[in-house]
mmCIF file with all atom_site columns, C-alpha atoms in Angstrom:
data_model
loop_
_atom_site.group_PDB
_atom_site.id
_atom_site.type_symbol
_atom_site.label_atom_id
_atom_site.label_alt_id
_atom_site.label_comp_id
_atom_site.label_asym_id
_atom_site.label_entity_id
_atom_site.label_seq_id
_atom_site.pdbx_PDB_ins_code
_atom_site.Cartn_x
_atom_site.Cartn_y
_atom_site.Cartn_z
_atom_site.occupancy
_atom_site.B_iso_or_equiv
_atom_site.pdbx_formal_charge
_atom_site.auth_seq_id
_atom_site.auth_comp_id
_atom_site.auth_asym_id
_atom_site.auth_atom_id
_atom_site.pdbx_PDB_model_num
ATOM 1  C CA . UNK A 1 1  ? 62.609 -87.803 42.843 1.00 0.00 ? 1  UNK A CA 1
ATOM 2  C CA . UNK A 1 2  ? 63.517 -88.672 39.238 1.00 0.00 ? 2  UNK A CA 1
ATOM 3  C CA . UNK A 1 3  ? 66.820 -90.163 38.141 1.00 0.00 ? 3  UNK A CA 1
ATOM 4  C CA . UNK A 1 4  ? 68.335 -90.300 34.651 1.00 0.00 ? 4  UNK A CA 1
ATOM 5  C CA . UNK A 1 5  ? 67.512 -93.553 32.824 1.00 0.00 ? 5  UNK A CA 1
ATOM 6  C CA . UNK A 1 6  ? 69.338 -95.184 29.946 1.00 0.00 ? 6  UNK A CA 1
ATOM 7  C CA . UNK A 1 7  ? 66.934 -96.368 27.239 1.00 0.00 ? 7  UNK A CA 1
ATOM 8  C CA . UNK A 1 8  ? 67.521 -98.103 23.896 1.00 0.00 ? 8  UNK A CA 1
ATOM 9  C CA . UNK A 1 9  ? 66.239 -96.485 20.693 1.00 0.00 ? 9  UNK A CA 1
ATOM 10 C CA . UNK A 1 10 ? 63.876 -98.801 18.836 1.00 0.00 ? 10 UNK A CA 1
ATOM 11 C CA . UNK A 1 11 ? 64.986 -97.398 15.447 1.00 0.00 ? 11 UNK A CA 1
ATOM 12 C CA . UNK A 1 12 ? 68.789 -97.168 15.580 1.00 0.00 ? 12 UNK A CA 1
ATOM 13 C CA . UNK A 1 13 ? 69.453 -99.368 18.627 1.00 0.00 ? 13 UNK A CA 1
ATOM 14 C CA . UNK A 1 14 ? 71.687 -96.789 20.354 1.00 0.00 ? 14 UNK A CA 1
ATOM 15 C CA . UNK A 1 15 ? 71.427 -96.067 24.058 1.00 0.00 ? 15 UNK A CA 1
ATOM 16 C CA . UNK A 1 16 ? 70.157 -92.609 25.036 1.00 0.00 ? 16 UNK A CA 1
ATOM 17 C CA . UNK A 1 17 ? 69.535 -90.839 28.325 1.00 0.00 ? 17 UNK A CA 1
ATOM 18 C CA . UNK A 1 18 ? 65.997 -90.090 29.464 1.00 0.00 ? 18 UNK A CA 1
ATOM 19 C CA . UNK A 1 19 ? 66.902 -87.296 31.867 1.00 0.00 ? 19 UNK A CA 1
ATOM 20 C CA . UNK A 1 20 ? 65.246 -86.554 35.178 1.00 0.00 ? 20 UNK A CA 1
ATOM 21 C CA . UNK A 1 21 ? 64.048 -83.228 33.731 1.00 0.00 ? 21 UNK A CA 1
ATOM 22 C CA . UNK A 1 22 ? 62.471 -84.973 30.750 1.00 0.00 ? 22 UNK A CA 1
ATOM 23 C CA . UNK A 1 23 ? 60.789 -87.460 33.076 1.00 0.00 ? 23 UNK A CA 1
ATOM 24 C CA . UNK A 1 24 ? 59.357 -84.621 35.123 1.00 0.00 ? 24 UNK A CA 1
ATOM 25 C CA . UNK A 1 25 ? 58.091 -82.916 31.949 1.00 0.00 ? 25 UNK A CA 1
ATOM 26 C CA . UNK A 1 26 ? 56.461 -86.182 30.805 1.00 0.00 ? 26 UNK A CA 1
ATOM 27 C CA . UNK A 1 27 ? 54.780 -86.552 34.220 1.00 0.00 ? 27 UNK A CA 1
ATOM 28 C CA . UNK A 1 28 ? 53.483 -82.958 34.157 1.00 0.00 ? 28 UNK A CA 1
ATOM 29 C CA . UNK A 1 29 ? 51.976 -83.519 30.700 1.00 0.00 ? 29 UNK A CA 1
ATOM 30 C CA . UNK A 1 30 ? 50.404 -86.803 31.788 1.00 0.00 ? 30 UNK A CA 1
ATOM 31 C CA . UNK A 1 31 ? 52.365 -88.936 29.329 1.00 0.00 ? 31 UNK A CA 1
ATOM 32 C CA . UNK A 1 32 ? 52.208 -92.594 30.347 1.00 0.00 ? 32 UNK A CA 1
ATOM 33 C CA . UNK A 1 33 ? 54.958 -94.062 28.136 1.00 0.00 ? 33 UNK A CA 1
ATOM 34 C CA . UNK A 1 34 ? 58.670 -93.393 28.043 1.00 0.00 ? 34 UNK A CA 1
ATOM 35 C CA . UNK A 1 35 ? 60.188 -92.268 24.735 1.00 0.00 ? 35 UNK A CA 1
ATOM 36 C CA . UNK A 1 36 ? 61.103 -95.124 22.420 1.00 0.00 ? 36 UNK A CA 1
ATOM 37 C CA . UNK A 1 37 ? 63.409 -93.189 20.084 1.00 0.00 ? 37 UNK A CA 1
ATOM 38 C CA . UNK A 1 38 ? 66.534 -91.110 20.648 1.00 0.00 ? 38 UNK A CA 1
ATOM 39 C CA . UNK A 1 39 ? 66.436 -87.381 19.937 1.00 0.00 ? 39 UNK A CA 1
ATOM 40 C CA . UNK A 1 40 ? 68.006 -87.802 16.476 1.00 0.00 ? 40 UNK A CA 1
ATOM 41 C CA . UNK A 1 41 ? 65.555 -90.516 15.377 1.00 0.00 ? 41 UNK A CA 1
ATOM 42 C CA . UNK A 1 42 ? 62.577 -88.534 16.735 1.00 0.00 ? 42 UNK A CA 1
ATOM 43 C CA . UNK A 1 43 ? 63.703 -85.499 14.717 1.00 0.00 ? 43 UNK A CA 1
ATOM 44 C CA . UNK A 1 44 ? 64.238 -87.596 11.575 1.00 0.00 ? 44 UNK A CA 1
ATOM 45 C CA . UNK A 1 45 ? 60.813 -89.200 11.938 1.00 0.00 ? 45 UNK A CA 1
ATOM 46 C CA . UNK A 1 46 ? 59.121 -85.833 12.518 1.00 0.00 ? 46 UNK A CA 1
ATOM 47 C CA . UNK A 1 47 ? 60.771 -84.333 9.428  1.00 0.00 ? 47 UNK A CA 1
ATOM 48 C CA . UNK A 1 48 ? 59.853 -87.349 7.284  1.00 0.00 ? 48 UNK A CA 1
ATOM 49 C CA . UNK A 1 49 ? 56.173 -87.244 8.297  1.00 0.00 ? 49 UNK A CA 1
ATOM 50 C CA . UNK A 1 50 ? 55.825 -83.466 8.010  1.00 0.00 ? 50 UNK A CA 1
ATOM 51 C CA . UNK A 1 51 ? 57.416 -83.336 4.574  1.00 0.00 ? 51 UNK A CA 1
ATOM 52 C CA . UNK A 1 52 ? 55.171 -85.943 2.977  1.00 0.00 ? 52 UNK A CA 1
ATOM 53 C CA . UNK A 1 53 ? 52.571 -84.741 0.504  1.00 0.00 ? 53 UNK A CA 1
ATOM 54 C CA . UNK A 1 54 ? 49.043 -85.834 1.330  1.00 0.00 ? 54 UNK A CA 1
ATOM 55 C CA . UNK A 1 55 ? 47.197 -87.589 -1.464 1.00 0.00 ? 55 UNK A CA 1
ATOM 56 C CA . UNK A 1 56 ? 43.690 -86.330 -2.217 1.00 0.00 ? 56 UNK A CA 1
ATOM 57 C CA . UNK A 1 57 ? 40.905 -88.099 -4.090 1.00 0.00 ? 57 UNK A CA 1
ATOM 58 C CA . UNK A 1 58 ? 38.283 -86.344 -6.205 1.00 0.00 ? 58 UNK A CA 1
ATOM 59 C CA . UNK A 1 59 ? 34.680 -87.504 -5.980 1.00 0.00 ? 59 UNK A CA 1
ATOM 60 C CA . UNK A 1 60 ? 31.157 -86.104 -6.292 1.00 0.00 ? 60 UNK A CA 1
ATOM 61 C CA . UNK A 1 61 ? 29.486 -84.447 -3.306 1.00 0.00 ? 61 UNK A CA 1
ATOM 62 C CA . UNK A 1 62 ? 26.443 -86.435 -2.154 1.00 0.00 ? 62 UNK A CA 1
ATOM 63 C CA . UNK A 1 63 ? 24.587 -83.216 -1.308 1.00 0.00 ? 63 UNK A CA 1
ATOM 64 C CA . UNK A 1 64 ? 25.195 -80.628 -4.042 1.00 0.00 ? 64 UNK A CA 1
ATOM 65 C CA . UNK A 1 65 ? 26.710 -82.806 -6.773 1.00 0.00 ? 65 UNK A CA 1
ATOM 66 C CA . UNK A 1 66 ? 29.823 -80.653 -6.982 1.00 0.00 ? 66 UNK A CA 1
ATOM 67 C CA . UNK A 1 67 ? 33.440 -81.739 -6.803 1.00 0.00 ? 67 UNK A CA 1
ATOM 68 C CA . UNK A 1 68 ? 34.726 -82.909 -3.436 1.00 0.00 ? 68 UNK A CA 1
ATOM 69 C CA . UNK A 1 69 ? 38.422 -83.439 -2.667 1.00 0.00 ? 69 UNK A CA 1
ATOM 70 C CA . UNK A 1 70 ? 39.009 -85.749 0.282  1.00 0.00 ? 70 UNK A CA 1
ATOM 71 C CA . UNK A 1 71 ? 42.180 -87.182 1.916  1.00 0.00 ? 71 UNK A CA 1
ATOM 72 C CA . UNK A 1 72 ? 40.846 -90.764 1.823  1.00 0.00 ? 72 UNK A CA 1
ATOM 73 C CA . UNK A 1 73 ? 39.816 -93.136 -0.936 1.00 0.00 ? 73 UNK A CA 1
ATOM 74 C CA . UNK A 1 74 ? 35.996 -92.922 -0.901 1.00 0.00 ? 74 UNK A CA 1
ATOM 75 C CA . UNK A 1 75 ? 33.910 -96.041 -1.366 1.00 0.00 ? 75 UNK A CA 1
ATOM 76 C CA . UNK A 1 76 ? 30.297 -96.296 -2.394 1.00 0.00 ? 76 UNK A CA 1
ATOM 77 C CA . UNK A 1 77 ? 28.861 -97.433 0.956  1.00 0.00 ? 77 UNK A CA 1
ATOM 78 C CA . UNK A 1 78 ? 29.089 -93.985 2.629  1.00 0.00 ? 78 UNK A CA 1
ATOM 79 C CA . UNK A 1 79 ? 28.209 -90.510 1.322  1.00 0.00 ? 79 UNK A CA 1
ATOM 80 C CA . UNK A 1 80 ? 31.022 -88.001 0.805  1.00 0.00 ? 80 UNK A CA 1
ATOM 81 C CA . UNK A 1 81 ? 30.465 -84.238 1.008  1.00 0.00 ? 81 UNK A CA 1
ATOM 82 C CA . UNK A 1 82 ? 32.392 -81.215 -0.260 1.00 0.00 ? 82 UNK A CA 1
ATOM 83 C CA . UNK A 1 83 ? 33.820 -78.947 2.423  1.00 0.00 ? 83 UNK A CA 1
ATOM 84 C CA . UNK A 1 84 ? 30.981 -76.409 2.122  1.00 0.00 ? 84 UNK A CA 1
ATOM 85 C CA . UNK A 1 85 ? 28.197 -78.997 2.486  1.00 0.00 ? 85 UNK A CA 1
ATOM 86 C CA . UNK A 1 86 ? 30.051 -80.737 5.293  1.00 0.00 ? 86 UNK A CA 1
ATOM 87 C CA . UNK A 1 87 ? 30.367 -77.428 7.178  1.00 0.00 ? 87 UNK A CA 1
ATOM 88 C CA . UNK A 1 88 ? 26.624 -76.751 6.710  1.00 0.00 ? 88 UNK A CA 1
ATOM 89 C CA . UNK A 1 89 ? 25.772 -80.178 8.082  1.00 0.00 ? 89 UNK A CA 1
ATOM 90 C CA . UNK A 1 90 ? 27.994 -79.634 11.127 1.00 0.00 ? 90 UNK A CA 1
ATOM 91 C CA . UNK A 1 91 ? 26.270 -76.289 11.857 1.00 0.00 ? 91 UNK A CA 1
ATOM 92 C CA . UNK A 1 92 ? 22.841 -77.963 11.861 1.00 0.00 ? 92 UNK A CA 1
ATOM 93 C CA . UNK A 1 93 ? 23.844 -80.559 14.447 1.00 0.00 ? 93 UNK A CA 1
#
């Protein structure tokens, strides 16, 4: 049913084989798109993303007035809550 395909990596430009077994796996998982990177570039990208430190911003909780650390730069047009107050709000919904 599936046949090996030769694809070009969008990062390094090398040709790589998208095997029949990989295609079957992709179909079973419901993936719509073929891989765009070779195995080496996928591994390098995964390691680069996973190793990055996330930057946190400190602000004041809109509910209790305590310190809230969030992974986004808060702006004044939306309230920001500490993790405890946020969890309480989620329970009430």
